[in-house]
mmCIF file of N, CA and C in Angstrom:
data_model
loop_
_atom_site.group_PDB
_atom_site.id
_atom_site.type_symbol
_atom_site.label_atom_id
_atom_site.label_comp_id
_atom_site.label_asym_id
_atom_site.label_seq_id
_atom_site.Cartn_x
_atom_site.Cartn_y
_atom_site.Cartn_z
ATOM 1 N N UNK A 1 79.294 176.884 -8.423
ATOM 2 C CA UNK A 1 78.745 178.226 -8.575
ATOM 3 C C UNK A 1 79.416 178.943 -9.748
ATOM 4 N N UNK A 2 80.726 178.860 -9.834
ATOM 5 C CA UNK A 2 81.427 179.531 -10.930
ATOM 6 C C UNK A 2 81.071 178.931 -12.278
ATOM 7 N N UNK A 3 80.904 177.614 -12.333
ATOM 8 C CA UNK A 3 80.613 176.942 -13.597
ATOM 9 C C UNK A 3 79.163 177.106 -14.026
ATOM 10 N N UNK A 4 78.232 177.067 -13.077
ATOM 11 C CA UNK A 4 76.803 177.081 -13.394
ATOM 12 C C UNK A 4 76.194 178.466 -13.447
ATOM 13 N N UNK A 5 76.725 179.366 -12.659
ATOM 14 C CA UNK A 5 76.078 180.648 -12.477
ATOM 15 C C UNK A 5 75.123 180.569 -11.296
ATOM 16 N N UNK A 6 74.800 181.724 -10.756
ATOM 17 C CA UNK A 6 74.007 181.793 -9.531
ATOM 18 C C UNK A 6 72.606 181.214 -9.713
ATOM 19 N N UNK A 7 71.918 181.561 -10.787
ATOM 20 C CA UNK A 7 70.539 181.105 -10.976
ATOM 21 C C UNK A 7 70.447 179.586 -10.988
ATOM 22 N N UNK A 8 71.257 178.940 -11.792
ATOM 23 C CA UNK A 8 71.213 177.480 -11.885
ATOM 24 C C UNK A 8 71.687 176.820 -10.595
ATOM 25 N N UNK A 9 72.710 177.379 -9.966
ATOM 26 C CA UNK A 9 73.221 176.806 -8.715
ATOM 27 C C UNK A 9 72.154 176.837 -7.628
ATOM 28 N N UNK A 10 71.436 177.935 -7.501
ATOM 29 C CA UNK A 10 70.393 178.025 -6.480
ATOM 30 C C UNK A 10 69.191 177.167 -6.864
ATOM 31 N N UNK A 11 68.849 177.132 -8.129
ATOM 32 C CA UNK A 11 67.754 176.252 -8.574
ATOM 33 C C UNK A 11 68.068 174.800 -8.215
ATOM 34 N N UNK A 12 69.312 174.378 -8.448
ATOM 35 C CA UNK A 12 69.723 173.011 -8.109
ATOM 36 C C UNK A 12 69.670 172.761 -6.593
ATOM 37 N N UNK A 13 70.105 173.749 -5.801
ATOM 38 C CA UNK A 13 69.999 173.627 -4.338
ATOM 39 C C UNK A 13 68.551 173.399 -3.917
ATOM 40 N N UNK A 14 67.658 174.193 -4.485
ATOM 41 C CA UNK A 14 66.248 174.113 -4.115
ATOM 42 C C UNK A 14 65.655 172.762 -4.499
ATOM 43 N N UNK A 15 65.952 172.295 -5.690
ATOM 44 C CA UNK A 15 65.428 170.993 -6.135
ATOM 45 C C UNK A 15 65.987 169.866 -5.271
ATOM 46 N N UNK A 16 67.249 169.959 -4.915
ATOM 47 C CA UNK A 16 67.851 168.940 -4.047
ATOM 48 C C UNK A 16 67.177 168.942 -2.677
ATOM 49 N N UNK A 17 66.951 170.119 -2.120
ATOM 50 C CA UNK A 17 66.297 170.209 -0.807
ATOM 51 C C UNK A 17 64.896 169.604 -0.871
ATOM 52 N N UNK A 18 64.166 169.919 -1.925
ATOM 53 C CA UNK A 18 62.800 169.394 -2.062
ATOM 54 C C UNK A 18 62.793 167.877 -2.236
ATOM 55 N N UNK A 19 63.852 167.329 -2.792
ATOM 56 C CA UNK A 19 63.916 165.871 -2.970
ATOM 57 C C UNK A 19 64.207 165.146 -1.655
ATOM 58 N N UNK A 20 64.716 165.895 -0.652
ATOM 59 C CA UNK A 20 65.079 165.282 0.632
ATOM 60 C C UNK A 20 64.061 165.525 1.735
ATOM 61 N N UNK A 21 63.040 166.310 1.454
ATOM 62 C CA UNK A 21 62.031 166.611 2.473
ATOM 63 C C UNK A 21 60.656 166.616 1.810
ATOM 64 N N UNK A 22 59.649 166.345 2.582
ATOM 65 C CA UNK A 22 58.312 166.268 1.984
ATOM 66 C C UNK A 22 57.625 167.629 1.851
ATOM 67 N N UNK A 23 58.227 168.553 1.101
ATOM 68 C CA UNK A 23 57.544 169.819 0.867
ATOM 69 C C UNK A 23 57.484 170.119 -0.622
ATOM 70 N N UNK A 24 56.506 170.924 -0.962
ATOM 71 C CA UNK A 24 56.341 171.408 -2.329
ATOM 72 C C UNK A 24 57.131 172.709 -2.422
ATOM 73 N N UNK A 25 57.876 172.882 -3.502
ATOM 74 C CA UNK A 25 58.665 174.112 -3.631
ATOM 75 C C UNK A 25 58.272 174.868 -4.887
ATOM 76 N N UNK A 26 58.141 176.174 -4.729
ATOM 77 C CA UNK A 26 57.896 177.063 -5.862
ATOM 78 C C UNK A 26 59.152 177.906 -6.047
ATOM 79 N N UNK A 27 59.737 177.816 -7.217
ATOM 80 C CA UNK A 27 60.984 178.526 -7.508
ATOM 81 C C UNK A 27 60.685 179.609 -8.539
ATOM 82 N N UNK A 28 61.014 180.839 -8.206
ATOM 83 C CA UNK A 28 60.804 181.973 -9.101
ATOM 84 C C UNK A 28 62.155 182.652 -9.324
ATOM 85 N N UNK A 29 62.849 182.196 -10.355
ATOM 86 C CA UNK A 29 64.167 182.736 -10.686
ATOM 87 C C UNK A 29 64.158 183.100 -12.173
ATOM 88 N N UNK A 30 64.415 184.358 -12.505
ATOM 89 C CA UNK A 30 64.453 184.730 -13.922
ATOM 90 C C UNK A 30 65.536 183.934 -14.665
ATOM 91 N N UNK A 31 65.315 183.737 -15.951
ATOM 92 C CA UNK A 31 66.303 183.017 -16.756
ATOM 93 C C UNK A 31 67.643 183.738 -16.768
ATOM 94 N N UNK A 32 67.586 185.060 -16.766
ATOM 95 C CA UNK A 32 68.822 185.850 -16.785
ATOM 96 C C UNK A 32 68.829 186.760 -15.566
ATOM 97 N N UNK A 33 69.867 186.607 -14.761
ATOM 98 C CA UNK A 33 70.062 187.470 -13.600
ATOM 99 C C UNK A 33 71.155 188.482 -13.919
ATOM 100 N N UNK A 34 71.136 189.636 -13.255
ATOM 101 C CA UNK A 34 72.216 190.599 -13.470
ATOM 102 C C UNK A 34 73.529 190.022 -12.961
ATOM 103 N N UNK A 35 74.597 190.460 -13.561
ATOM 104 C CA UNK A 35 75.909 190.016 -13.108
ATOM 105 C C UNK A 35 76.200 190.653 -11.752
ATOM 106 N N UNK A 36 76.647 189.821 -10.837
ATOM 107 C CA UNK A 36 76.993 190.290 -9.498
ATOM 108 C C UNK A 36 78.462 189.993 -9.234
ATOM 109 N N UNK A 37 79.098 190.768 -8.375
ATOM 110 C CA UNK A 37 80.476 190.462 -8.006
ATOM 111 C C UNK A 37 80.560 189.059 -7.396
ATOM 112 N N UNK A 38 81.677 188.361 -7.583
ATOM 113 C CA UNK A 38 81.802 186.995 -7.057
ATOM 114 C C UNK A 38 81.542 186.876 -5.562
ATOM 115 N N UNK A 39 81.985 187.856 -4.760
ATOM 116 C CA UNK A 39 81.753 187.751 -3.320
ATOM 117 C C UNK A 39 80.273 187.887 -2.978
ATOM 118 N N UNK A 40 79.534 188.666 -3.753
ATOM 119 C CA UNK A 40 78.097 188.816 -3.537
ATOM 120 C C UNK A 40 77.372 187.535 -3.939
ATOM 121 N N UNK A 41 77.745 186.966 -5.099
ATOM 122 C CA UNK A 41 77.149 185.692 -5.521
ATOM 123 C C UNK A 41 77.403 184.605 -4.483
ATOM 124 N N UNK A 42 78.617 184.549 -3.980
ATOM 125 C CA UNK A 42 78.965 183.542 -2.964
ATOM 126 C C UNK A 42 78.119 183.736 -1.712
ATOM 127 N N UNK A 43 77.939 184.972 -1.296
ATOM 128 C CA UNK A 43 77.125 185.286 -0.120
ATOM 129 C C UNK A 43 75.692 184.805 -0.326
ATOM 130 N N UNK A 44 75.083 185.162 -1.441
ATOM 131 C CA UNK A 44 73.698 184.776 -1.725
ATOM 132 C C UNK A 44 73.573 183.251 -1.787
ATOM 133 N N UNK A 45 74.511 182.610 -2.454
ATOM 134 C CA UNK A 45 74.482 181.151 -2.565
ATOM 135 C C UNK A 45 74.563 180.487 -1.191
ATOM 136 N N UNK A 46 75.482 180.935 -0.350
ATOM 137 C CA UNK A 46 75.659 180.323 0.976
ATOM 138 C C UNK A 46 74.429 180.530 1.868
ATOM 139 N N UNK A 47 73.810 181.679 1.776
ATOM 140 C CA UNK A 47 72.609 181.910 2.574
ATOM 141 C C UNK A 47 71.465 181.036 2.064
ATOM 142 N N UNK A 48 71.336 180.909 0.759
ATOM 143 C CA UNK A 48 70.314 180.004 0.209
ATOM 144 C C UNK A 48 70.575 178.579 0.670
ATOM 145 N N UNK A 49 71.823 178.167 0.620
ATOM 146 C CA UNK A 49 72.200 176.812 1.034
ATOM 147 C C UNK A 49 71.838 176.566 2.502
ATOM 148 N N UNK A 50 72.210 177.485 3.357
ATOM 149 C CA UNK A 50 71.932 177.323 4.782
ATOM 150 C C UNK A 50 70.439 177.377 5.074
ATOM 151 N N UNK A 51 69.736 178.298 4.423
ATOM 152 C CA UNK A 51 68.297 178.427 4.636
ATOM 153 C C UNK A 51 67.552 177.165 4.217
ATOM 154 N N UNK A 52 67.875 176.655 3.034
ATOM 155 C CA UNK A 52 67.203 175.450 2.546
ATOM 156 C C UNK A 52 67.530 174.240 3.419
ATOM 157 N N UNK A 53 68.763 174.151 3.862
ATOM 158 C CA UNK A 53 69.136 173.031 4.733
ATOM 159 C C UNK A 53 68.389 173.108 6.067
ATOM 160 N N UNK A 54 68.226 174.316 6.605
ATOM 161 C CA UNK A 54 67.459 174.481 7.840
ATOM 162 C C UNK A 54 65.999 174.081 7.639
ATOM 163 N N UNK A 55 65.447 174.398 6.487
ATOM 164 C CA UNK A 55 64.066 174.004 6.197
ATOM 165 C C UNK A 55 63.962 172.484 6.155
ATOM 166 N N UNK A 56 64.904 171.830 5.467
ATOM 167 C CA UNK A 56 64.896 170.374 5.378
ATOM 168 C C UNK A 56 64.988 169.752 6.768
ATOM 169 N N UNK A 57 65.907 170.246 7.589
ATOM 170 C CA UNK A 57 66.178 169.624 8.889
ATOM 171 C C UNK A 57 65.174 169.969 9.987
ATOM 172 N N UNK A 58 64.658 171.197 9.965
ATOM 173 C CA UNK A 58 63.930 171.670 11.139
ATOM 174 C C UNK A 58 62.502 172.164 10.914
ATOM 175 N N UNK A 59 62.160 172.597 9.720
ATOM 176 C CA UNK A 59 60.913 173.349 9.545
ATOM 177 C C UNK A 59 59.644 172.504 9.527
ATOM 178 N N UNK A 60 59.745 171.274 9.055
ATOM 179 C CA UNK A 60 58.545 170.454 8.886
ATOM 180 C C UNK A 60 57.528 171.205 8.019
ATOM 181 N N UNK A 61 58.013 171.801 6.936
ATOM 182 C CA UNK A 61 57.183 172.631 6.060
ATOM 183 C C UNK A 61 56.440 171.786 5.028
ATOM 184 N N UNK A 62 55.307 172.323 4.581
ATOM 185 C CA UNK A 62 54.574 171.737 3.466
ATOM 186 C C UNK A 62 54.868 172.477 2.165
ATOM 187 N N UNK A 63 55.090 173.798 2.284
ATOM 188 C CA UNK A 63 55.350 174.634 1.114
ATOM 189 C C UNK A 63 56.545 175.554 1.364
ATOM 190 N N UNK A 64 57.350 175.693 0.323
ATOM 191 C CA UNK A 64 58.514 176.581 0.369
ATOM 192 C C UNK A 64 58.491 177.416 -0.907
ATOM 193 N N UNK A 65 58.833 178.697 -0.765
ATOM 194 C CA UNK A 65 58.951 179.591 -1.919
ATOM 195 C C UNK A 65 60.359 180.156 -1.937
ATOM 196 N N UNK A 66 60.948 180.190 -3.108
ATOM 197 C CA UNK A 66 62.272 180.787 -3.289
ATOM 198 C C UNK A 66 62.175 181.730 -4.472
ATOM 199 N N UNK A 67 62.563 182.971 -4.269
ATOM 200 C CA UNK A 67 62.487 183.978 -5.325
ATOM 201 C C UNK A 67 63.771 184.793 -5.371
ATOM 202 N N UNK A 68 64.265 185.010 -6.581
ATOM 203 C CA UNK A 68 65.406 185.892 -6.814
ATOM 204 C C UNK A 68 64.963 186.977 -7.780
ATOM 205 N N UNK A 69 65.477 188.180 -7.614
ATOM 206 C CA UNK A 69 65.130 189.244 -8.549
ATOM 207 C C UNK A 69 65.762 190.563 -8.166
ATOM 208 N N UNK A 70 65.360 191.602 -8.892
ATOM 209 C CA UNK A 70 65.873 192.953 -8.665
ATOM 210 C C UNK A 70 64.767 193.797 -8.064
ATOM 211 N N UNK A 71 65.123 194.545 -7.042
ATOM 212 C CA UNK A 71 64.198 195.482 -6.416
ATOM 213 C C UNK A 71 64.955 196.779 -6.187
ATOM 214 N N UNK A 72 64.536 197.844 -6.850
ATOM 215 C CA UNK A 72 65.124 199.172 -6.690
ATOM 216 C C UNK A 72 66.655 199.134 -6.736
ATOM 217 N N UNK A 73 67.178 198.590 -7.810
ATOM 218 C CA UNK A 73 68.623 198.529 -8.050
ATOM 219 C C UNK A 73 69.390 197.681 -7.032
ATOM 220 N N UNK A 74 68.671 196.848 -6.321
ATOM 221 C CA UNK A 74 69.321 195.892 -5.428
ATOM 222 C C UNK A 74 68.867 194.496 -5.825
ATOM 223 N N UNK A 75 69.737 193.552 -5.639
ATOM 224 C CA UNK A 75 69.408 192.156 -5.865
ATOM 225 C C UNK A 75 68.734 191.624 -4.611
ATOM 226 N N UNK A 76 67.651 190.879 -4.782
ATOM 227 C CA UNK A 76 66.902 190.384 -3.630
ATOM 228 C C UNK A 76 66.699 188.878 -3.747
ATOM 229 N N UNK A 77 66.819 188.208 -2.601
ATOM 230 C CA UNK A 77 66.459 186.803 -2.500
ATOM 231 C C UNK A 77 65.469 186.675 -1.352
ATOM 232 N N UNK A 78 64.406 185.928 -1.602
ATOM 233 C CA UNK A 78 63.415 185.651 -0.559
ATOM 234 C C UNK A 78 63.203 184.146 -0.497
ATOM 235 N N UNK A 79 63.306 183.602 0.697
ATOM 236 C CA UNK A 79 63.025 182.193 0.936
ATOM 237 C C UNK A 79 62.031 182.144 2.090
ATOM 238 N N UNK A 80 60.885 181.522 1.840
ATOM 239 C CA UNK A 80 59.877 181.433 2.904
ATOM 240 C C UNK A 80 59.312 180.023 2.964
ATOM 241 N N UNK A 81 58.848 179.666 4.150
ATOM 242 C CA UNK A 81 58.226 178.360 4.346
ATOM 243 C C UNK A 81 57.035 178.493 5.285
ATOM 244 N N UNK A 82 56.193 177.482 5.259
ATOM 245 C CA UNK A 82 55.027 177.464 6.146
ATOM 246 C C UNK A 82 55.233 176.481 7.298
ATOM 247 N N UNK A 83 56.467 176.297 7.686
ATOM 248 C CA UNK A 83 56.816 175.312 8.702
ATOM 249 C C UNK A 83 56.581 175.762 10.128
ATOM 250 N N UNK A 84 57.280 175.092 11.024
ATOM 251 C CA UNK A 84 57.024 175.294 12.454
ATOM 252 C C UNK A 84 57.500 176.636 12.982
ATOM 253 N N UNK A 85 58.403 177.307 12.295
ATOM 254 C CA UNK A 85 58.866 178.609 12.747
ATOM 255 C C UNK A 85 59.684 178.524 14.026
ATOM 256 N N UNK A 86 60.128 179.669 14.504
ATOM 257 C CA UNK A 86 60.950 179.727 15.712
ATOM 258 C C UNK A 86 60.946 181.146 16.248
ATOM 259 N N UNK A 87 61.445 181.308 17.446
ATOM 260 C CA UNK A 87 61.587 182.615 18.076
ATOM 261 C C UNK A 87 62.934 183.197 17.637
ATOM 262 N N UNK A 88 62.892 184.201 16.789
ATOM 263 C CA UNK A 88 64.107 184.782 16.206
ATOM 264 C C UNK A 88 65.042 185.314 17.285
ATOM 265 N N UNK A 89 64.505 185.999 18.274
ATOM 266 C CA UNK A 89 65.354 186.584 19.324
ATOM 267 C C UNK A 89 66.098 185.505 20.111
ATOM 268 N N UNK A 90 65.444 184.395 20.404
ATOM 269 C CA UNK A 90 66.118 183.304 21.110
ATOM 270 C C UNK A 90 67.215 182.693 20.242
ATOM 271 N N UNK A 91 66.957 182.564 18.949
ATOM 272 C CA UNK A 91 67.951 181.966 18.053
ATOM 273 C C UNK A 91 69.174 182.865 17.884
ATOM 274 N N UNK A 92 68.978 184.176 17.946
ATOM 275 C CA UNK A 92 70.102 185.104 17.803
ATOM 276 C C UNK A 92 71.137 184.908 18.907
ATOM 277 N N UNK A 93 70.671 184.495 20.084
ATOM 278 C CA UNK A 93 71.586 184.339 21.207
ATOM 279 C C UNK A 93 72.026 182.894 21.419
ATOM 280 N N UNK A 94 71.520 181.967 20.601
ATOM 281 C CA UNK A 94 71.887 180.560 20.735
ATOM 282 C C UNK A 94 73.160 180.267 19.953
ATOM 283 N N UNK A 95 74.021 179.493 20.542
ATOM 284 C CA UNK A 95 75.264 179.092 19.881
ATOM 285 C C UNK A 95 74.943 178.005 18.863
ATOM 286 N N UNK A 96 75.612 178.061 17.715
ATOM 287 C CA UNK A 96 75.452 177.005 16.731
ATOM 288 C C UNK A 96 74.357 177.262 15.709
ATOM 289 N N UNK A 97 73.718 178.416 15.769
ATOM 290 C CA UNK A 97 72.684 178.728 14.793
ATOM 291 C C UNK A 97 73.220 179.716 13.774
ATOM 292 N N UNK A 98 72.659 179.653 12.575
ATOM 293 C CA UNK A 98 73.210 180.379 11.454
ATOM 294 C C UNK A 98 72.769 181.807 11.271
ATOM 295 N N UNK A 99 71.898 182.326 12.130
ATOM 296 C CA UNK A 99 71.420 183.695 11.930
ATOM 297 C C UNK A 99 72.574 184.681 11.968
ATOM 298 N N UNK A 100 73.438 184.561 12.940
ATOM 299 C CA UNK A 100 74.583 185.476 13.033
ATOM 300 C C UNK A 100 75.487 185.328 11.821
ATOM 301 N N UNK A 101 75.683 184.092 11.355
ATOM 302 C CA UNK A 101 76.511 183.880 10.165
ATOM 303 C C UNK A 101 75.896 184.540 8.937
ATOM 304 N N UNK A 102 74.578 184.424 8.789
ATOM 305 C CA UNK A 102 73.905 185.062 7.658
ATOM 306 C C UNK A 102 74.095 186.574 7.715
ATOM 307 N N UNK A 103 73.897 187.147 8.886
ATOM 308 C CA UNK A 103 74.039 188.595 9.034
ATOM 309 C C UNK A 103 75.466 189.036 8.732
ATOM 310 N N UNK A 104 76.434 188.292 9.230
ATOM 311 C CA UNK A 104 77.836 188.622 8.981
ATOM 312 C C UNK A 104 78.153 188.568 7.491
ATOM 313 N N UNK A 105 77.717 187.519 6.820
ATOM 314 C CA UNK A 105 77.966 187.375 5.375
ATOM 315 C C UNK A 105 77.372 188.539 4.583
ATOM 316 N N UNK A 106 76.102 188.840 4.867
ATOM 317 C CA UNK A 106 75.417 189.890 4.113
ATOM 318 C C UNK A 106 76.027 191.260 4.384
ATOM 319 N N UNK A 107 76.327 191.550 5.636
ATOM 320 C CA UNK A 107 76.918 192.854 5.962
ATOM 321 C C UNK A 107 78.299 193.008 5.332
ATOM 322 N N UNK A 108 79.028 191.909 5.173
ATOM 323 C CA UNK A 108 80.368 191.969 4.577
ATOM 324 C C UNK A 108 80.335 192.417 3.119
ATOM 325 N N UNK A 109 79.206 192.214 2.436
ATOM 326 C CA UNK A 109 79.097 192.646 1.040
ATOM 327 C C UNK A 109 78.201 193.879 0.897
ATOM 328 N N UNK A 110 77.925 194.525 2.024
ATOM 329 C CA UNK A 110 77.152 195.762 1.994
ATOM 330 C C UNK A 110 75.655 195.554 1.860
ATOM 331 N N UNK A 111 75.175 194.378 2.227
ATOM 332 C CA UNK A 111 73.755 194.083 2.092
ATOM 333 C C UNK A 111 73.016 194.088 3.408
ATOM 334 N N UNK A 112 71.759 193.664 3.334
ATOM 335 C CA UNK A 112 70.895 193.600 4.505
ATOM 336 C C UNK A 112 70.181 192.252 4.509
ATOM 337 N N UNK A 113 69.837 191.789 5.692
ATOM 338 C CA UNK A 113 69.047 190.570 5.825
ATOM 339 C C UNK A 113 67.959 190.812 6.848
ATOM 340 N N UNK A 114 66.775 190.287 6.559
ATOM 341 C CA UNK A 114 65.660 190.367 7.494
ATOM 342 C C UNK A 114 65.121 188.954 7.663
ATOM 343 N N UNK A 115 65.115 188.479 8.893
ATOM 344 C CA UNK A 115 64.606 187.149 9.198
ATOM 345 C C UNK A 115 63.384 187.318 10.079
ATOM 346 N N UNK A 116 62.246 186.856 9.578
ATOM 347 C CA UNK A 116 61.027 186.937 10.376
ATOM 348 C C UNK A 116 60.452 185.536 10.526
ATOM 349 N N UNK A 117 60.053 185.225 11.737
ATOM 350 C CA UNK A 117 59.509 183.916 12.030
ATOM 351 C C UNK A 117 58.743 183.993 13.337
ATOM 352 N N UNK A 118 57.759 183.132 13.453
ATOM 353 C CA UNK A 118 57.012 182.966 14.698
ATOM 354 C C UNK A 118 56.722 181.487 14.853
ATOM 355 N N UNK A 119 56.733 181.027 16.063
ATOM 356 C CA UNK A 119 56.452 179.619 16.321
ATOM 357 C C UNK A 119 55.091 179.267 15.722
ATOM 358 N N UNK A 120 55.074 178.238 14.897
ATOM 359 C CA UNK A 120 53.857 177.783 14.256
ATOM 360 C C UNK A 120 53.440 178.563 13.029
ATOM 361 N N UNK A 121 54.199 179.588 12.658
ATOM 362 C CA UNK A 121 53.810 180.479 11.566
ATOM 363 C C UNK A 121 54.750 180.434 10.363
ATOM 364 N N UNK A 122 55.818 179.667 10.417
ATOM 365 C CA UNK A 122 56.757 179.640 9.298
ATOM 366 C C UNK A 122 57.838 180.696 9.428
ATOM 367 N N UNK A 123 58.651 180.779 8.389
ATOM 368 C CA UNK A 123 59.814 181.666 8.404
ATOM 369 C C UNK A 123 59.991 182.305 7.038
ATOM 370 N N UNK A 124 60.436 183.554 7.020
ATOM 371 C CA UNK A 124 60.794 184.243 5.778
ATOM 372 C C UNK A 124 62.151 184.885 5.968
ATOM 373 N N UNK A 125 63.026 184.632 5.010
ATOM 374 C CA UNK A 125 64.352 185.251 5.004
ATOM 375 C C UNK A 125 64.444 186.109 3.758
ATOM 376 N N UNK A 126 64.670 187.400 3.959
ATOM 377 C CA UNK A 126 64.846 188.350 2.863
ATOM 378 C C UNK A 126 66.282 188.851 2.893
ATOM 379 N N UNK A 127 66.917 188.809 1.743
ATOM 380 C CA UNK A 127 68.295 189.285 1.612
ATOM 381 C C UNK A 127 68.331 190.288 0.468
ATOM 382 N N UNK A 128 68.914 191.438 0.718
ATOM 383 C CA UNK A 128 69.147 192.440 -0.313
ATOM 384 C C UNK A 128 70.644 192.695 -0.376
ATOM 385 N N UNK A 129 71.186 192.675 -1.566
ATOM 386 C CA UNK A 129 72.610 192.965 -1.740
ATOM 387 C C UNK A 129 72.776 193.930 -2.906
ATOM 388 N N UNK A 130 73.835 194.737 -2.875
ATOM 389 C CA UNK A 130 74.056 195.686 -3.955
ATOM 390 C C UNK A 130 74.411 194.958 -5.252
ATOM 391 N N UNK A 131 74.077 195.589 -6.367
ATOM 392 C CA UNK A 131 74.401 195.016 -7.678
ATOM 393 C C UNK A 131 75.807 195.371 -8.121
ATOM 394 N N UNK A 132 76.417 196.333 -7.471
ATOM 395 C CA UNK A 132 77.750 196.754 -7.873
ATOM 396 C C UNK A 132 78.727 196.555 -6.731
ATOM 397 N N UNK A 133 80.002 196.518 -7.058
ATOM 398 C CA UNK A 133 81.046 196.369 -6.042
ATOM 399 C C UNK A 133 81.160 197.667 -5.256
ATOM 400 N N UNK A 134 81.234 197.531 -3.936
ATOM 401 C CA UNK A 134 81.384 198.700 -3.070
ATOM 402 C C UNK A 134 82.771 199.310 -3.273
ATOM 403 N N UNK A 135 82.859 200.615 -3.131
ATOM 404 C CA UNK A 135 84.153 201.309 -3.258
ATOM 405 C C UNK A 135 84.815 201.435 -1.920
#
């Protein structure tokens, strides 16, 4: 991550995930991303890593979209799939699932995460993090 930068590191994660599962991936990452604090970059990278790995292992998706960008002075990442989906409320209370870890990571850097999914409908993970270091 430090050597490549966030954009290339996440692009590589996405391409690797697509090479290990039978889904088509659409990657929308600008060539130049705003500079983010290292802890924020690490948070975004880890959530992308976990999300893509969950898609590979569990989603049985045909299509995946990954988008990074700026929305109203916040950095945003969106990862969505058309896979099998899951019951978010049940997963929140299950041991060994990453939803709580994602929420903890994002809240630690002053961000927000929204995970929406329904059985048979796919999953979308939206992450917003501040562009500046919190005081």
